[in-house]
Amino acid sequence: MDLENIEGIGPKTKELLKKLNIINTGDLLKFYPYRYDIIKRSDLQNIADGDKIIVDGIIEGQPTVIYINKSLKKIIFRINTKHTILNVTLYNRIHMYQELKCGKEITIIGKYDKLKNSIVASEVRFGLLPPSTKIEPIYYTTLGLSSKQISKFITSALYTSYTFNSLIPSYLEDKYHLLPVKDAIFNVHIPTDILSLKKARQRIKYEELFMYMLKIDYLKLKLEKTSNAIERKINYKEVEKFIEELPFKLTMDQEIAIKTILSDLETKKRMNRLLQGDVGSGKTVVAFVAIYANYLSGYQSALMAPTEILAFQHYKEAKKLFNKYKLDIVLLTSTTTSKEKKEIYEKLSNGKIDLIIGTQALIQQNVLYKKLGLVITDEQHRFGVNQRNILKSKGISPDVLSMSATPIPRTYALTIYGDTDISSIKTKPIGRKEVITYFKKEKEILSVLEMMKSQLDLGHQIYVVAPMIEDEKNSEVENVVSLKEKMTKAFGKICNIAIVHGKLENNEKGKIMEEFEKGKINILISTTVIEVGVNVPNASMIVIFNANMFGLSTLHQLRGRVGRSDIQSYCILIAKESEERLRMLEKTNDGFEISEYDFQNRGEGDLFGIRQSGALGLNMANVQKDFKMLQKAKEDAEEFINILFTFENNPEYIPIIDELKKIDSLD
Ligand code: ADP
Ligand code: MG
């Protein structure tokens, strides 16, 4: 239903609501308050300055009108509560003046100002029988629109003839004693008491989670039924030869991952696999073996990286690894000239390119493949949802392998990744020494410099990371530019120092990274652009300033830049104050353990950026906080999907089926 049918919404407001992703009445009603103000009736005994309260009393004396300016007037008067005399200020409601008669009983809702012993009223009611508590919904807003206005629009929308469809089958509503959908939506926007608000939220959350899990099951079924993915013959003999020629022996987990992937590639079902493993665990080589097998079967592969630096690194690694083999490998980046690009596109569509490596450039609309069989995304969570979809749609039905160094806790992964298979690499290549991590306070910087010095003396290289590129308004946060000055002061005489960050030209970035790899640069100062994938085995130390500003998984990934050879490596986390979170990194190097800790301790964090809640129809539920409910919803959905397909014509299920038909893919 069009928003303009709602009282108070015209074209202008409609535009504002659009900014909040509210396009129609359905969206508006699903725009839930992010919190509530609970205003208690107060006898003014123990209230603090700034509290919102409800208070009643008798008007004393005559109210006064004060003209502040043309558009701002206020009425002030006093009320006698049982305990005290209170001043009341009422802005811009001159029309009430006549009603504010001395001796009249009145109830005020407003904010208490202790110093002035006054209350600024937001609501006035006559009579002494106020609600004992008022629950006020607070909505996210945008400039030009207040939470109160949104509340008003929603209230009018609720009283239009909107049809509320339940997406929960009635047997499950009964099982959990859930509020009917209409009551729930009413109560969540216009709560009358805390208990019914709780019940309303429970209903809405469960519906969201149930629907989410049902979508996963539905997709899985659909995938199994309609799978027309490539069935290849795998040339195991040649693949094994390739593995034997590798400069190292694969770890057990790498071998298992490869075996699983190869058998995925053989079957008709489209592969949708997540390969997760700590930084440095050797995911790339697993990907290359898959690429090689795909090539031997006559198909093209595309390898997508989140940054140009990483794409370039993969390209070099691929060139090296496939040196002896006949694969045609190209790198496509934003710096590729348009002439080169044209050539590449032609070769891709002719099937002359076997492996293409790049960033998002790989998936622009004009890139056509002859026989795209395998798509690999590195650090998959950094790609947008649509990007992955476009790429997938380019081949007939390419197999997809996503690599991620942000491990997902097992319990969580099993639930949320219902439509994805997972391979994990937990063992690290042998000979690796664990990175030793120290936390240091900012004032201990001298000892940090000493540690750096001893690494430089050994001929090792160092990464230095800061949250910002340049100083912003004398902020207390370290930045790349000023760190370069400081480091030059300390080490300028004995070594080369360079900076790299997102604002540099790609050429420039590539050049600096190359020099760092060759050992010509000893200290590389950067923002988090080096976070993923960069591989310089001679780097033995990473120093991270303002470590408290980063998520644990980011810090863990940054730490993975070092410890990539048999030399002992160090990670130094610097912050003003010690934090338990940061101390946790001193104790463990296990990415799975760290992600579990994050899972238990964080609200919403970068950990689960992989699947943004909004896009999943989770407006209120939170997969992390409502995990128990999610598990129930998962079981219920699994049971229900079969019921749904047996009783497809049950009118009760029509809205559910409609909702399911809207989706093609969850990622
Ligand atoms: P990540 O999982 O972070 O992507 P990489 O694939 O970049 O890790 O591997 C890190 C380094 O370890 C690379 O230099 C790679 O060549 C090397 N490597 C991978 N597997 C092994 C192994 N089984 N034994 C020794 N070194 C390995
Ligand atoms: Mg990697």
XYZ file of C-alpha atoms and ligand atoms in Angstrom:
695
model
C 0.000 0.000 0.000
C 1.220 3.455 -0.885
C 2.601 5.496 1.953
C 0.793 8.616 0.830
C -2.477 7.100 1.982
C -1.270 7.553 5.498
C -2.217 10.757 7.214
C 0.625 13.241 7.341
C 2.750 11.616 4.641
C 3.208 13.662 1.491
C 5.818 13.430 -1.258
C 8.453 15.115 0.881
C 8.063 12.814 3.852
C 7.947 9.889 1.493
C 11.422 10.791 0.286
C 12.670 11.021 3.866
C 11.189 7.634 4.683
C 12.893 6.202 1.645
C 16.195 7.092 3.256
C 15.246 4.704 6.027
C 14.425 2.043 3.408
C 10.726 2.478 4.025
C 9.019 2.253 0.654
C 5.553 0.959 1.454
C 3.251 0.457 4.386
C 4.598 -3.015 4.999
C 8.109 -1.601 5.414
C 6.791 1.069 7.734
C 5.113 -1.453 9.983
C 8.288 -3.515 10.054
C 10.317 -0.507 11.058
C 10.522 -1.493 14.685
C 11.614 0.787 17.518
C 15.242 0.242 18.384
C 14.535 0.944 22.015
C 11.849 2.186 24.378
C 11.736 4.933 26.928
C 10.033 3.629 29.978
C 8.551 6.531 31.827
C 7.575 5.756 35.397
C 5.021 7.566 37.418
C 6.967 9.423 39.976
C 6.276 10.881 43.374
C 9.344 13.076 42.888
C 11.142 11.433 45.804
C 14.147 9.874 44.133
C 14.511 11.140 40.672
C 17.608 12.371 38.978
C 18.200 15.342 36.774
C 17.097 14.627 33.211
C 14.773 11.696 34.054
C 11.618 11.346 32.057
C 8.692 11.089 34.444
C 4.958 11.062 34.799
C 3.663 13.208 37.599
C 0.265 14.500 38.621
C -0.938 17.354 40.756
C -3.143 20.428 41.017
C -2.492 23.646 39.125
C -1.537 26.470 41.440
C -1.959 30.136 40.582
C -2.299 31.599 37.130
C -0.161 30.360 34.177
C 2.016 32.912 32.393
C 2.654 33.100 28.666
C 6.148 34.107 27.589
C 6.987 35.152 24.052
C 10.525 34.046 23.328
C 10.412 34.993 19.685
C 7.969 34.996 16.800
C 7.704 31.279 16.511
C 8.478 30.236 20.044
C 6.211 30.792 22.967
C 5.909 29.019 26.234
C 3.449 28.739 29.079
C 4.780 28.340 32.575
C 2.785 27.370 35.607
C 3.142 25.511 38.882
C 1.560 22.341 40.106
C 1.185 21.088 43.606
C 2.007 17.403 43.856
C 1.541 15.620 47.128
C 5.122 16.298 48.081
C 6.222 19.506 46.469
C 5.540 22.446 44.223
C 6.862 21.905 40.724
C 7.351 24.373 37.864
C 6.039 23.236 34.506
C 7.075 24.593 31.122
C 4.980 23.946 28.081
C 6.352 25.031 24.716
C 4.219 26.163 21.787
C 0.880 25.091 23.101
C -0.655 28.470 23.663
C -4.053 27.069 22.753
C -4.046 25.212 26.041
C -3.857 28.391 28.042
C -7.594 28.608 28.568
C -7.765 25.112 29.979
C -4.964 25.574 32.465
C -7.149 26.827 35.252
C -6.007 27.183 38.798
C -7.127 24.220 40.919
C -7.504 21.836 37.999
C -6.152 18.302 38.251
C -3.447 17.619 35.723
C -0.948 14.922 34.687
C 2.333 15.829 33.074
C 4.806 13.666 31.178
C 8.158 15.272 30.667
C 11.764 15.722 31.519
C 12.819 16.742 35.009
C 15.287 19.550 35.564
C 16.592 19.253 39.088
C 18.306 22.621 39.323
C 15.233 24.587 38.322
C 12.897 22.151 40.039
C 10.918 22.111 36.863
C 9.611 19.799 34.251
C 9.492 20.449 30.505
C 6.257 18.825 29.457
C 5.976 16.746 26.335
C 2.469 15.645 27.117
C -0.304 17.070 29.262
C -3.474 15.321 30.317
C -6.238 16.560 32.530
C -7.358 14.461 35.441
C -5.473 12.539 38.078
C -5.599 9.055 36.638
C -2.549 8.604 34.477
C -1.114 5.295 33.428
C 1.406 4.094 35.975
C 4.017 3.689 33.272
C 4.211 4.886 29.753
C 6.328 3.030 27.236
C 7.491 5.274 24.481
C 8.895 3.682 21.323
C 12.063 5.282 19.993
C 12.824 4.889 16.298
C 15.919 5.480 14.238
C 15.490 8.684 12.341
C 16.959 10.693 9.572
C 17.456 14.432 9.281
C 14.085 16.152 9.020
C 12.107 13.347 10.581
C 11.619 12.755 14.279
C 11.008 9.563 16.155
C 7.685 11.006 17.287
C 6.580 11.618 13.700
C 7.493 8.096 12.697
C 5.533 6.824 15.646
C 2.535 8.850 14.519
C 2.708 7.536 10.950
C 2.958 3.986 12.185
C 0.011 4.478 14.484
C -2.153 5.731 11.626
C -0.921 2.924 9.391
C -1.908 0.397 12.030
C -5.468 1.673 11.897
C -5.752 1.482 8.117
C -7.078 -1.678 6.536
C -3.701 -3.311 6.299
C -3.799 -7.113 6.164
C -1.411 -8.825 8.479
C -0.205 -12.163 7.154
C 1.149 -14.709 9.533
C 4.276 -16.440 8.335
C 4.154 -18.953 11.144
C 1.954 -22.044 10.703
C -0.738 -22.094 13.372
C 0.468 -25.337 14.971
C 3.730 -23.582 15.799
C 1.953 -20.475 17.041
C 0.105 -22.772 19.418
C 3.214 -24.681 20.424
C 4.955 -21.546 21.662
C 1.818 -19.615 22.692
C 2.752 -16.820 20.351
C 0.723 -13.655 20.044
C -1.253 -13.359 16.807
C 0.660 -11.383 14.218
C -1.591 -8.331 14.305
C -1.468 -8.044 18.076
C 2.274 -8.405 18.008
C 2.755 -5.598 15.511
C 0.371 -3.360 17.444
C 2.042 -4.057 20.743
C 5.516 -3.522 19.511
C 4.673 -0.055 18.213
C 2.106 0.977 20.791
C 3.029 -1.012 23.864
C 0.644 -0.852 26.751
C 2.726 -2.778 29.237
C 6.054 -4.532 29.443
C 4.706 -8.049 29.440
C 2.785 -7.697 26.211
C 5.712 -5.892 24.660
C 7.899 -8.863 25.513
C 5.399 -11.278 24.011
C 5.131 -9.136 20.913
C 8.870 -9.071 20.423
C 9.081 -12.797 20.958
C 6.498 -13.418 18.232
C 8.191 -11.125 15.736
C 11.662 -12.469 16.386
C 10.545 -16.038 16.090
C 8.744 -15.310 12.844
C 11.852 -13.705 11.373
C 14.138 -16.528 12.431
C 11.703 -19.223 11.379
C 11.287 -17.635 7.966
C 15.030 -17.260 7.637
C 15.699 -20.911 8.346
C 12.819 -21.927 6.116
C 14.365 -19.970 3.274
C 17.638 -21.798 3.741
C 15.885 -25.167 3.643
C 13.861 -24.124 0.653
C 16.966 -23.067 -1.236
C 18.735 -26.268 -0.376
C 15.846 -28.313 -1.739
C 15.631 -26.199 -4.836
C 19.351 -26.520 -5.405
C 19.170 -30.280 -5.131
C 16.209 -30.520 -7.481
C 17.357 -28.163 -10.176
C 21.065 -28.662 -10.031
C 22.437 -28.562 -13.528
C 25.971 -27.810 -12.505
C 28.955 -29.074 -14.373
C 29.784 -32.734 -14.044
C 33.429 -33.080 -14.830
C 35.788 -35.975 -14.977
C 38.661 -35.276 -12.660
C 42.069 -36.274 -13.892
C 43.283 -37.519 -10.532
C 46.566 -38.755 -11.916
C 47.614 -35.362 -13.201
C 46.305 -33.585 -10.129
C 48.338 -35.860 -7.891
C 51.403 -35.216 -9.973
C 50.830 -31.494 -9.572
C 50.562 -31.906 -5.809
C 53.767 -33.894 -5.691
C 55.586 -31.149 -7.544
C 54.586 -28.537 -4.964
C 57.523 -27.083 -3.031
C 56.075 -28.434 0.227
C 54.091 -31.320 1.586
C 50.431 -30.580 2.122
C 49.035 -30.719 5.627
C 46.402 -33.283 6.452
C 43.623 -30.684 6.514
C 44.693 -29.329 3.153
C 44.549 -32.814 1.708
C 41.113 -33.461 3.117
C 39.835 -30.125 1.821
C 41.193 -30.873 -1.642
C 39.630 -34.319 -1.715
C 36.246 -32.917 -0.762
C 36.417 -30.129 -3.291
C 37.402 -32.466 -6.103
C 34.490 -34.731 -5.369
C 32.200 -31.671 -5.265
C 33.475 -30.763 -8.713
C 32.674 -34.221 -9.995
C 29.070 -34.337 -8.896
C 26.136 -32.732 -10.602
C 25.232 -30.662 -7.575
C 26.650 -27.181 -7.713
C 29.441 -26.699 -5.238
C 28.838 -23.967 -2.707
C 31.668 -24.436 -0.264
C 33.315 -22.236 2.301
C 36.955 -22.970 2.973
C 37.858 -21.503 6.293
C 41.173 -21.477 8.014
C 43.408 -19.167 9.898
C 45.671 -16.786 8.099
C 48.714 -18.663 6.895
C 47.020 -22.026 7.077
C 47.502 -22.450 3.340
C 44.108 -21.965 1.748
C 45.495 -20.512 -1.456
C 47.239 -23.665 -2.535
C 44.028 -25.625 -2.014
C 42.338 -23.166 -4.354
C 45.091 -23.584 -6.920
C 44.757 -27.347 -6.924
C 41.011 -26.924 -7.537
C 41.781 -24.477 -10.340
C 44.200 -26.926 -11.877
C 41.688 -29.768 -11.764
C 39.056 -27.487 -13.277
C 41.486 -26.548 -16.034
C 42.301 -30.166 -16.802
C 38.586 -30.791 -17.235
C 38.450 -28.020 -19.807
C 36.937 -25.161 -17.839
C 37.931 -21.625 -16.957
C 38.411 -20.360 -13.425
C 38.010 -16.895 -11.935
C 39.750 -15.919 -8.718
C 38.487 -12.769 -7.050
C 40.323 -10.914 -4.338
C 39.109 -7.989 -2.265
C 42.069 -5.713 -2.979
C 44.403 -5.101 -5.879
C 47.398 -5.910 -3.720
C 45.998 -9.313 -2.992
C 44.979 -9.950 -6.568
C 48.476 -9.123 -7.683
C 49.938 -11.415 -5.046
C 47.730 -14.296 -6.126
C 48.685 -13.636 -9.712
C 52.384 -13.885 -8.966
C 51.875 -16.975 -6.873
C 49.823 -18.574 -9.640
C 52.437 -17.742 -12.245
C 55.077 -19.353 -10.100
C 53.082 -22.434 -9.254
C 51.811 -23.036 -12.779
C 55.121 -22.138 -14.363
C 55.623 -25.628 -15.725
C 52.040 -26.042 -16.879
C 50.259 -24.661 -19.873
C 47.620 -22.537 -18.175
C 46.946 -19.106 -19.600
C 46.726 -16.797 -16.639
C 45.853 -13.103 -16.678
C 45.504 -10.369 -14.124
C 42.708 -7.871 -14.559
C 42.736 -4.783 -12.384
C 41.611 -1.196 -12.545
C 45.014 -0.259 -13.951
C 44.745 -2.575 -16.925
C 44.544 -0.294 -19.994
C 41.381 -0.339 -22.025
C 43.244 -1.849 -24.960
C 44.518 -4.693 -22.809
C 41.078 -5.096 -21.337
C 39.492 -5.490 -24.741
C 41.991 -8.175 -25.567
C 41.389 -9.959 -22.303
C 37.616 -9.907 -22.758
C 37.976 -11.372 -26.202
C 40.243 -14.123 -24.989
C 37.892 -14.873 -22.123
C 34.980 -15.295 -24.470
C 37.061 -17.412 -26.827
C 38.104 -19.611 -23.980
C 41.785 -18.806 -24.435
C 42.206 -17.712 -20.844
C 42.204 -20.512 -18.290
C 42.500 -18.487 -15.118
C 41.641 -14.867 -14.567
C 42.584 -13.124 -11.359
C 41.388 -9.733 -10.236
C 39.115 -7.693 -8.047
C 35.569 -6.646 -8.833
C 36.707 -5.883 -12.371
C 36.141 -9.579 -13.097
C 32.445 -9.243 -12.804
C 31.563 -6.169 -14.767
C 28.657 -6.763 -17.069
C 30.763 -6.767 -20.220
C 32.958 -9.644 -19.095
C 31.843 -12.822 -20.829
C 33.306 -16.250 -20.297
C 33.330 -19.186 -22.660
C 33.273 -21.956 -20.097
C 33.429 -20.612 -16.599
C 33.491 -23.642 -14.346
C 34.843 -22.429 -11.055
C 34.616 -19.177 -9.162
C 36.782 -18.611 -6.146
C 36.457 -15.641 -3.858
C 39.176 -14.916 -1.364
C 38.099 -13.349 1.920
C 34.591 -13.799 0.657
C 32.877 -11.633 3.187
C 34.359 -8.581 1.604
C 32.403 -9.017 -1.559
C 28.967 -7.565 -1.863
C 26.013 -9.801 -2.243
C 25.258 -8.614 -5.762
C 28.796 -8.956 -6.955
C 28.806 -12.619 -6.135
C 25.482 -13.075 -7.832
C 26.551 -11.414 -11.065
C 29.637 -13.563 -11.180
C 27.708 -16.714 -10.553
C 25.318 -15.882 -13.325
C 28.087 -15.604 -15.886
C 28.844 -19.263 -16.200
C 26.163 -21.819 -16.781
C 26.246 -22.712 -13.148
C 29.804 -22.407 -11.955
C 30.961 -24.113 -8.805
C 31.769 -21.664 -6.064
C 34.466 -21.840 -3.450
C 34.745 -19.050 -0.900
C 37.789 -18.676 1.268
C 37.712 -16.949 4.600
C 40.211 -16.386 7.348
C 37.523 -15.355 9.769
C 36.489 -18.669 11.214
C 32.918 -19.011 12.247
C 32.097 -20.820 15.475
C 30.922 -24.281 14.665
C 27.515 -24.168 16.288
C 26.776 -20.918 14.600
C 28.085 -22.012 11.228
C 25.979 -25.148 11.174
C 22.863 -23.113 11.639
C 23.406 -20.073 9.576
C 25.306 -21.684 6.774
C 22.678 -24.271 6.159
C 22.979 -23.834 2.421
C 26.764 -23.865 2.370
C 29.213 -26.705 2.927
C 32.241 -25.980 5.018
C 35.814 -27.211 4.962
C 38.155 -26.142 7.717
C 41.922 -26.080 7.815
C 42.995 -26.152 11.415
C 46.536 -27.442 11.257
C 49.250 -25.062 10.231
C 52.083 -26.035 7.897
C 54.833 -27.655 9.935
C 57.847 -25.681 11.008
C 55.760 -22.608 11.747
C 56.453 -20.956 15.059
C 53.524 -19.451 16.915
C 53.434 -15.674 16.797
C 54.146 -14.230 20.234
C 51.788 -11.395 21.114
C 52.394 -8.622 23.638
C 50.074 -5.940 24.822
C 51.738 -2.598 25.540
C 50.346 0.638 26.873
C 50.974 3.780 24.877
C 53.352 5.074 27.488
C 55.548 2.011 27.028
C 56.410 3.041 23.494
C 60.149 3.046 24.214
C 60.186 -0.636 24.954
C 58.260 -1.206 21.732
C 60.912 0.682 19.799
C 63.579 -1.459 21.419
C 61.818 -4.625 20.342
C 61.543 -3.256 16.842
C 65.221 -2.428 16.833
C 66.234 -5.958 17.680
C 64.147 -7.342 14.810
C 65.681 -4.847 12.393
C 69.134 -5.857 13.638
C 68.325 -9.433 12.670
C 67.536 -8.235 9.165
C 63.827 -8.817 9.561
C 61.042 -6.562 8.376
C 58.234 -4.909 10.295
C 54.655 -3.877 9.655
C 53.261 -0.908 11.536
C 49.503 -0.349 11.481
C 47.447 2.695 12.435
C 43.705 3.251 12.161
C 43.936 6.470 10.154
C 45.902 7.880 7.248
C 46.255 11.478 8.373
C 45.623 13.430 11.486
C 42.031 14.474 11.820
C 41.304 17.382 14.117
C 44.118 16.679 16.540
C 42.642 13.334 17.292
C 44.326 11.121 19.826
C 44.330 8.311 17.340
C 47.614 7.485 15.628
C 47.882 7.953 11.896
C 50.119 6.662 9.142
C 51.651 10.006 8.242
C 52.728 10.986 11.730
C 53.964 7.488 12.461
C 56.219 7.743 9.470
C 57.787 10.854 11.000
C 58.210 9.164 14.342
C 59.655 5.996 12.863
C 62.008 7.988 10.698
C 63.252 9.780 13.782
C 63.906 6.480 15.504
C 65.143 4.300 12.643
C 65.625 6.574 9.624
C 69.386 6.213 9.777
C 69.442 2.435 9.767
C 66.591 1.467 7.483
C 64.045 2.350 4.820
C 60.566 3.281 5.838
C 57.529 3.588 3.572
C 53.816 4.049 3.850
C 50.952 2.413 2.023
C 47.245 3.117 2.316
C 44.016 3.136 0.400
C 44.393 6.659 -0.933
C 47.535 5.880 -2.931
C 47.370 5.189 -6.651
C 47.284 1.500 -7.430
C 50.592 1.676 -9.279
C 52.184 3.293 -6.325
C 50.739 0.745 -3.931
C 51.938 -2.147 -6.059
C 55.410 -0.683 -6.296
C 55.753 -0.218 -2.562
C 54.478 -3.713 -1.831
C 56.952 -5.121 -4.310
C 59.831 -3.299 -2.680
C 58.708 -4.508 0.702
C 58.557 -8.064 -0.580
C 62.054 -7.736 -2.001
C 63.289 -6.501 1.345
C 64.183 -3.029 0.120
C 61.758 -1.500 2.560
C 62.301 -2.494 6.192
C 59.375 -0.859 7.920
C 56.031 -0.607 6.179
C 53.500 1.678 7.798
C 49.921 1.248 6.708
C 46.259 1.297 7.452
C 44.461 -2.012 7.357
C 44.931 -2.336 3.596
C 47.448 -5.044 4.378
C 44.911 -6.869 6.467
C 44.243 -9.711 4.131
C 46.507 -12.102 2.373
C 49.782 -10.275 1.985
C 52.651 -12.710 2.239
C 56.154 -11.560 3.166
C 57.866 -14.384 5.062
C 60.760 -12.203 6.212
C 58.426 -9.885 8.121
C 58.699 -10.910 11.749
C 56.885 -8.193 13.619
C 53.638 -6.300 13.389
C 53.000 -3.308 15.618
C 49.395 -2.170 15.830
C 48.578 1.235 17.268
C 45.169 1.964 18.837
C 44.501 -1.741 18.786
C 41.368 -1.150 20.841
C 39.753 0.372 17.771
C 39.803 -2.888 15.832
C 37.691 -5.979 16.141
C 39.351 -9.123 17.439
C 39.059 -10.909 14.150
C 40.656 -7.986 12.336
C 43.524 -7.969 14.806
C 43.923 -11.696 14.438
C 44.056 -11.344 10.675
C 46.579 -8.548 10.913
C 48.676 -10.737 13.153
C 48.608 -13.371 10.457
C 50.799 -11.134 8.296
C 53.739 -12.354 10.331
C 54.789 -15.841 11.353
C 54.831 -16.958 7.750
C 58.168 -18.747 7.898
C 60.287 -20.470 10.495
C 61.543 -17.237 12.079
C 60.078 -16.305 15.441
C 57.540 -13.537 14.949
C 55.891 -11.002 17.209
C 52.691 -9.008 17.315
C 52.551 -5.919 19.484
C 49.196 -4.426 20.354
C 49.261 -0.898 21.645
C 46.414 0.933 23.338
C 45.955 3.520 26.017
C 44.453 1.097 28.479
C 44.590 -2.636 28.828
C 41.462 -4.506 27.770
C 40.533 -8.113 28.477
C 39.716 -8.518 24.816
C 43.237 -7.560 23.777
C 44.776 -9.681 26.503
C 42.904 -12.600 25.022
C 45.058 -12.318 21.913
C 48.172 -12.663 24.040
C 46.896 -16.035 25.191
C 45.814 -17.691 21.995
C 46.642 -17.927 18.318
C 43.677 -20.077 17.457
C 41.294 -18.242 15.158
C 38.453 -20.590 15.993
C 38.832 -19.919 19.694
C 38.971 -16.187 19.064
C 35.838 -16.235 16.976
C 34.069 -18.225 19.690
C 35.101 -15.561 22.211
C 33.849 -12.839 19.900
C 30.636 -14.738 19.439
C 30.056 -14.910 23.176
C 31.139 -11.403 24.028
C 30.274 -9.022 21.302
C 26.979 -7.567 20.324
C 27.114 -7.257 16.609
C 30.567 -7.126 15.200
C 32.570 -7.436 12.067
C 32.582 -11.166 12.644
C 29.206 -11.648 11.104
C 29.443 -9.015 8.454
C 29.300 -11.932 6.083
C 25.580 -12.000 6.154
C 24.069 -8.679 6.964
C 20.975 -9.051 9.031
C 18.827 -6.446 7.287
C 19.071 -8.157 3.935
C 17.931 -11.385 5.515
C 14.649 -10.031 6.762
C 15.949 -9.950 10.300
C 14.743 -6.572 11.446
C 14.400 -7.408 15.091
C 15.978 -10.790 15.662
C 19.698 -11.055 16.038
C 21.276 -14.372 15.158
C 23.774 -13.948 17.907
C 21.669 -12.692 20.776
C 18.704 -14.863 19.885
C 20.763 -17.911 19.125
C 18.691 -20.296 21.238
C 15.535 -19.239 19.464
C 17.350 -19.592 16.167
C 18.153 -23.204 16.954
C 14.508 -23.911 17.703
C 13.453 -22.144 14.538
C 15.894 -24.281 12.608
C 14.370 -27.513 13.889
C 10.850 -26.248 13.295
C 11.659 -25.113 9.775
C 13.207 -28.455 8.887
C 10.071 -30.217 10.000
C 7.734 -27.745 8.371
C 9.315 -27.672 4.916
C 8.066 -31.210 4.304
C 4.613 -30.400 5.603
C 4.570 -27.374 3.325
C 5.240 -29.374 0.199
C 2.708 -32.027 1.123
C -0.043 -29.522 1.847
C 0.832 -26.899 -0.707
C -2.807 -25.953 -1.229
C -3.586 -25.189 2.370
C -4.667 -21.533 2.219
C -2.929 -20.901 5.508
C 0.396 -21.467 3.780
C -0.134 -19.163 0.827
C 1.632 -16.139 2.383
C 4.537 -18.365 3.391
C 4.883 -19.788 -0.100
C 4.676 -16.295 -1.593
C 7.457 -15.180 0.675
C 9.633 -18.147 -0.257
C 9.116 -17.542 -3.951
C 10.628 -14.090 -3.617
C 14.108 -15.425 -3.039
C 16.605 -16.960 -5.411
C 19.597 -16.914 -3.251
C 20.610 -15.980 0.228
C 24.083 -14.799 -0.575
P 46.162 -18.284 3.778
O 45.414 -19.436 4.291
O 46.290 -17.188 4.757
O 45.661 -17.802 2.452
P 48.454 -18.892 2.260
O 47.756 -19.765 1.336
O 48.778 -17.521 1.817
O 47.620 -18.808 3.584
O 49.751 -19.647 2.770
C 50.734 -19.021 3.508
C 52.089 -19.508 3.093
O 52.265 -20.860 3.447
C 52.338 -19.422 1.611
O 53.649 -18.932 1.416
C 52.220 -20.856 1.155
O 53.024 -21.086 0.031
C 52.718 -21.609 2.353
N 52.184 -22.960 2.500
C 50.931 -23.369 2.204
N 50.773 -24.676 2.505
C 51.946 -25.106 3.022
C 52.416 -26.370 3.515
N 51.631 -27.437 3.543
N 53.680 -26.436 3.968
C 54.475 -25.350 3.939
N 54.111 -24.142 3.481
C 52.861 -24.008 3.023
Mg 44.857 -16.118 1.677
